GROMACS .gro file of C-alpha atoms in nm:
model
  144
    1ALA     CA    1  10.658   3.356  -9.876
    2LYS     CA    2  10.403   3.191  -9.623
    3LEU     CA    3  10.153   3.459  -9.707
    4GLU     CA    4  10.195   3.412 -10.083
    5ALA     CA    5  10.133   3.052 -10.031
    6LEU     CA    6   9.806   3.134  -9.873
    7GLY     CA    7   9.693   3.350 -10.169
    8ILE     CA    8   9.763   3.681  -9.957
    9THR     CA    9   9.936   3.963 -10.128
   10SER     CA   10  10.147   4.169  -9.886
   11ARG     CA   11  10.368   4.465  -9.869
   12VAL     CA   12  10.608   4.490  -9.573
   13LEU     CA   13  10.878   4.767  -9.564
   14VAL     CA   14  11.132   4.787  -9.302
   15GLU     CA   15  11.346   5.104  -9.251
   16ARG     CA   16  11.714   5.034  -9.257
   17THR     CA   17  11.923   5.118  -8.956
   18ARG     CA   18  12.281   5.237  -8.956
   19HIS     CA   19  12.392   4.959  -8.731
   20LYS     CA   20  12.268   4.645  -8.921
   21TRP     CA   21  12.362   4.488  -9.245
   22TYR     CA   22  12.089   4.341  -9.479
   23TRP     CA   23  12.160   4.076  -9.733
   24GLY     CA   24  11.976   3.967 -10.053
   25ALA     CA   25  11.587   3.951 -10.026
   26LYS     CA   26  11.612   4.114  -9.675
   27ARG     CA   27  11.780   4.419  -9.822
   28GLN     CA   28  11.510   4.459 -10.108
   29ALA     CA   29  11.232   4.475  -9.851
   30THR     CA   30  11.409   4.765  -9.679
   31ILE     CA   31  11.372   5.134  -9.734
   32SER     CA   32  11.630   5.404  -9.659
   33ARG     CA   33  11.412   5.650  -9.485
   34ALA     CA   34  11.074   5.678  -9.325
   35ILE     CA   35  10.764   5.695  -9.544
   36PRO     CA   36  10.553   6.013  -9.492
   37TYR     CA   37  10.264   5.946  -9.260
   38GLU     CA   38  10.025   6.052  -9.539
   39ASP     CA   39  10.163   5.773  -9.754
   40VAL     CA   40  10.122   5.524  -9.464
   41ILE     CA   41   9.743   5.642  -9.445
   42LYS     CA   42   9.704   5.585  -9.816
   43ASN     CA   43   9.850   5.230  -9.793
   44ILE     CA   44   9.618   5.152  -9.504
   45ARG     CA   45   9.306   5.289  -9.700
   46GLN     CA   46   9.403   5.043  -9.974
   47SER     CA   47   9.458   4.748  -9.746
   48LYS     CA   48   9.236   4.482  -9.596
   49ALA     CA   49   9.465   4.436  -9.290
   50ILE     CA   50   9.759   4.595  -9.105
   51LEU     CA   51  10.055   4.397  -8.977
   52ASP     CA   52  10.177   4.477  -8.632
   53LEU     CA   53  10.503   4.317  -8.510
   54VAL     CA   54  10.638   4.400  -8.194
   55GLN     CA   55  10.973   4.308  -8.047
   56LYS     CA   56  11.030   4.052  -7.773
   57GLY     CA   57  11.001   4.220  -7.438
   58GLN     CA   58  10.803   4.533  -7.589
   59HIS     CA   59  10.501   4.642  -7.383
   60GLY     CA   60  10.211   4.864  -7.475
   61LEU     CA   61  10.047   4.945  -7.794
   62THR     CA   62  10.205   5.042  -8.124
   63TRP     CA   63  10.014   5.295  -8.350
   64ARG     CA   64   9.903   4.980  -8.561
   65PRO     CA   65   9.605   4.885  -8.335
   66MET     CA   66   9.480   5.235  -8.333
   67GLU     CA   67   9.497   5.284  -8.715
   68ALA     CA   68   9.331   4.945  -8.750
   69MET     CA   69   9.041   5.070  -8.536
   70CYS     CA   70   9.017   5.403  -8.687
   71PHE     CA   71   9.017   5.278  -9.064
   72ARG     CA   72   8.809   4.963  -8.975
   73LYS     CA   73   9.086   4.737  -9.078
   74LYS     CA   74   9.191   4.387  -8.973
   75LEU     CA   75   9.500   4.354  -8.747
   76ILE     CA   76   9.748   4.079  -8.768
   77THR     CA   77   9.988   4.097  -8.470
   78ASN     CA   78  10.246   3.904  -8.272
   79ASP     CA   79  10.153   4.075  -7.950
   80PRO     CA   80   9.992   3.833  -7.718
   81GLU     CA   81   9.898   4.114  -7.477
   82ILE     CA   82   9.655   4.245  -7.736
   83GLU     CA   83   9.391   4.022  -7.596
   84SER     CA   84   9.372   4.201  -7.263
   85TYR     CA   85   9.254   4.529  -7.422
   86SER     CA   86   8.899   4.634  -7.429
   87PHE     CA   87   8.892   4.670  -7.809
   88PHE     CA   88   8.989   4.302  -7.869
   89LYS     CA   89   8.768   4.115  -8.102
   90LYS     CA   90   8.884   3.789  -8.239
   91GLU     CA   91   8.696   3.883  -8.574
   92ASN     CA   92   8.916   4.183  -8.609
   93ILE     CA   93   9.253   4.076  -8.461
   94PHE     CA   94   9.459   3.766  -8.562
   95VAL     CA   95   9.721   3.690  -8.314
   96LEU     CA   96  10.012   3.506  -8.466
   97GLY     CA   97  10.108   3.210  -8.266
   98LYS     CA   98   9.755   3.169  -8.112
   99ARG     CA   99   9.590   3.070  -8.444
  100SER     CA  100   9.683   2.869  -8.751
  101LEU     CA  101   9.805   3.056  -9.028
  102SER     CA  102   9.570   2.853  -9.245
  103GLU     CA  103   9.295   3.061  -9.097
  104LEU     CA  104   9.432   3.374  -9.223
  105PRO     CA  105   9.265   3.393  -9.562
  106GLN     CA  106   8.918   3.349  -9.406
  107PHE     CA  107   9.001   3.605  -9.127
  108ILE     CA  108   9.114   3.879  -9.379
  109ASN     CA  109   8.819   3.818  -9.611
  110SER     CA  110   8.553   3.829  -9.327
  111ASP     CA  111   8.375   4.137  -9.238
  112TYR     CA  112   8.520   4.393  -8.990
  113VAL     CA  113   8.321   4.401  -8.660
  114PRO     CA  114   8.298   4.771  -8.545
  115VAL     CA  115   8.424   4.865  -8.210
  116SER     CA  116   8.187   5.060  -7.985
  117GLN     CA  117   8.237   5.448  -8.011
  118ASP     CA  118   8.305   5.456  -7.643
  119ILE     CA  119   8.595   5.207  -7.661
  120LEU     CA  120   8.725   5.399  -7.982
  121ASP     CA  121   8.690   5.728  -7.801
  122GLU     CA  122   8.881   5.594  -7.496
  123TYR     CA  123   9.178   5.490  -7.692
  124MET     CA  124   9.198   5.777  -7.942
  125THR     CA  125   9.181   6.038  -7.667
  126GLU     CA  126   9.439   5.863  -7.445
  127ASN     CA  127   9.682   5.839  -7.732
  128TRP     CA  128   9.637   6.184  -7.846
  129MET     CA  129   9.692   6.312  -7.489
  130GLU     CA  130   9.998   6.102  -7.440
  131THR     CA  131  10.150   6.231  -7.769
  132PHE     CA  132  10.053   6.594  -7.707
  133PHE     CA  133  10.189   6.600  -7.352
  134SER     CA  134  10.502   6.402  -7.420
  135GLU     CA  135  10.858   6.556  -7.345
  136SER     CA  136  10.973   6.476  -7.690
  137ASN     CA  137  10.746   6.745  -7.881
  138GLY     CA  138  10.848   7.016  -7.647
  139ILE     CA  139  10.510   7.195  -7.684
  140VAL     CA  140  10.369   7.168  -7.318
  141ASP     CA  141  10.529   7.128  -6.973
  142ILE     CA  142  10.282   7.003  -6.746
  143ASP     CA  143  10.469   7.080  -6.429
  144GLU     CA  144  10.422   7.470  -6.484
   0.00000   0.00000   0.00000
């Protein structure tokens, strides 16, 4: 509702979990299963900005900042730690709670300021390696 009052069209989808109950409007904004990543990318390409909401106590980056850099999209986040990363540019990243929401329309409609290729390469390689060597995918065991 706050975004609509600022003239900003948004689409926020939250995947339902088994252990929570959703009422009324909250239930209408939920989906029963994850969206295929190809569809996520399609939505990113059609958007001016990406919303990144982290949970209290969460540390480290989600995929949203990486996607914002790759696709040259603005990022709106509640993560106060984002300012400590080398890719942070106030022209590209709007930290909720640190700036007034009244600035959001101008922020979204301003030009994206490209991140240097060196910084982009650093974060893309680091995240690719982390994903590739994670125990959860079972492809590589680095101890062998």
